[in-house]
Coordinates of C-alpha atoms in Angstrom, one line a residue:
X1 CA -46.4 -3.7 40.6
X2 CA -47.1 -2.2 37.2
X3 CA -44.2 0.1 37.5
X4 CA -41.8 -2.8 38.4
X5 CA -42.9 -4.7 35.3
X6 CA -42.1 -1.6 33.1
X7 CA -38.6 -1.4 34.7
X8 CA -38.0 -5.1 34.1
X9 CA -39.1 -4.7 30.4
X10 CA -36.8 -1.7 29.9
X11 CA -33.9 -3.6 31.6
X12 CA -34.5 -6.6 29.3
X13 CA -34.6 -4.3 26.2
X14 CA -31.3 -2.7 27.2
X15 CA -29.7 -6.1 27.6
X16 CA -31.0 -7.1 24.2
X17 CA -29.8 -3.9 22.6
X18 CA -26.3 -4.3 24.1
X19 CA -26.2 -7.9 22.9
X20 CA -27.3 -6.7 19.5
X21 CA -24.4 -4.1 19.4
X22 CA -21.9 -6.8 20.2
X23 CA -23.2 -9.1 17.5
X24 CA -22.8 -6.4 14.9
X25 CA -19.2 -5.7 15.9
X26 CA -18.1 -9.3 15.3
X27 CA -17.1 -10.2 11.8
X28 CA -19.2 -13.4 11.8
X29 CA -22.5 -11.5 12.2
X30 CA -22.0 -8.8 9.6
X31 CA -19.9 -6.3 11.4
X32 CA -16.3 -5.4 10.8
X33 CA -13.3 -7.5 10.5
X34 CA -9.7 -6.5 10.9
X35 CA -6.8 -7.9 8.9
X36 CA -3.1 -7.2 9.5
X37 CA -1.6 -6.3 6.1
X38 CA 2.1 -6.0 5.5
X39 CA 3.3 -2.8 3.8
X40 CA 6.8 -2.2 2.6
X41 CA 8.4 1.1 3.6
X42 CA 11.6 2.3 2.1
X43 CA 14.1 4.7 3.8
X44 CA 17.5 6.1 3.2
X45 CA 20.3 5.0 5.6
X46 CA 23.7 6.6 5.7
X47 CA 27.0 5.3 7.1
X48 CA 30.6 6.6 7.4
X49 CA 33.4 4.7 5.8
X50 CA 37.1 5.4 6.5
X51 CA 39.3 5.9 3.4
X52 CA 43.1 5.6 3.8
X53 CA 45.0 7.8 1.4
X54 CA 48.8 7.1 1.1
X55 CA 51.2 10.0 0.4
X56 CA 54.9 10.7 0.6
X57 CA 56.6 13.2 2.9
X58 CA 60.1 14.3 3.5
X59 CA 61.5 12.8 6.7
X60 CA 64.5 14.0 8.8
X61 CA 67.7 13.3 7.0
X62 CA 66.3 14.2 3.6
X63 CA 64.6 10.8 3.2
X64 CA 61.2 10.1 1.6
X65 CA 58.7 8.5 4.0
X66 CA 55.5 6.9 3.1
X67 CA 52.5 7.7 5.3
X68 CA 48.8 7.9 5.0
X69 CA 45.9 10.2 6.0
X70 CA 42.4 9.0 6.9
X71 CA 39.4 10.7 5.4
X72 CA 35.8 9.6 5.7
X73 CA 33.4 9.0 3.0
X74 CA 29.6 9.1 3.6
X75 CA 27.8 6.2 2.0
X76 CA 24.1 6.0 1.5
X77 CA 21.8 3.1 0.6
X78 CA 18.1 2.5 0.3
X79 CA 16.7 0.0 2.8
X80 CA 13.3 -1.6 2.9
X81 CA 11.3 -2.7 5.9
X82 CA 8.0 -4.6 6.1
X83 CA 5.6 -3.3 8.7
X84 CA 2.1 -4.6 9.7
X85 CA -0.9 -2.3 9.8
X86 CA -4.5 -3.1 10.6
X87 CA -7.0 -2.7 7.8
X88 CA -10.7 -2.7 8.7
X89 CA -13.3 -4.2 6.3
X90 CA -17.0 -3.7 7.0
X91 CA -19.8 -5.8 5.8
X92 CA -22.6 -4.1 3.7
X93 CA -25.1 -4.7 6.5
X94 CA -23.0 -2.7 8.9
X95 CA -23.2 0.4 6.8
X96 CA -27.0 0.4 6.7
X97 CA -27.3 0.5 10.5
X98 CA -26.3 4.1 11.0
X99 CA -26.9 4.1 14.7
X100 CA -24.4 1.4 15.4
X101 CA -21.8 2.0 12.6
X102 CA -19.9 4.5 14.8
X103 CA -19.5 2.0 17.7
X104 CA -17.6 -0.9 16.3
X105 CA -16.0 -0.1 12.9
X106 CA -13.3 2.5 13.1
X107 CA -12.7 4.8 10.2
X108 CA -9.2 5.9 9.4
X109 CA -6.5 6.0 6.8
X110 CA -6.6 2.2 6.3
X111 CA -10.3 1.7 6.6
X112 CA -12.7 0.6 3.9
X113 CA -15.8 1.5 5.9

């Protein structure tokens, strides 16, 4: 019976620890919060544009004829696009709890943790 009580206590401690980890990962309880921030990205786009060039030729019967040739001009322009990226913000309490800080608050290029 004594051994069963010890197992029950350990099980309860594990449940409380798991609940504690979840509460740290929510932004309301001092964990991390994620915001979707918009960033503007610029890129260069190119397109082909036909250009008609008129010129004169000598037609049969020694006549002048007007015709044209088509050349293509490459145009470039700078375009902008807004994209959404997640940014993680950690509460100060989260950084002090080193055992749990690896679990819920990711660190990356857009992280403030």
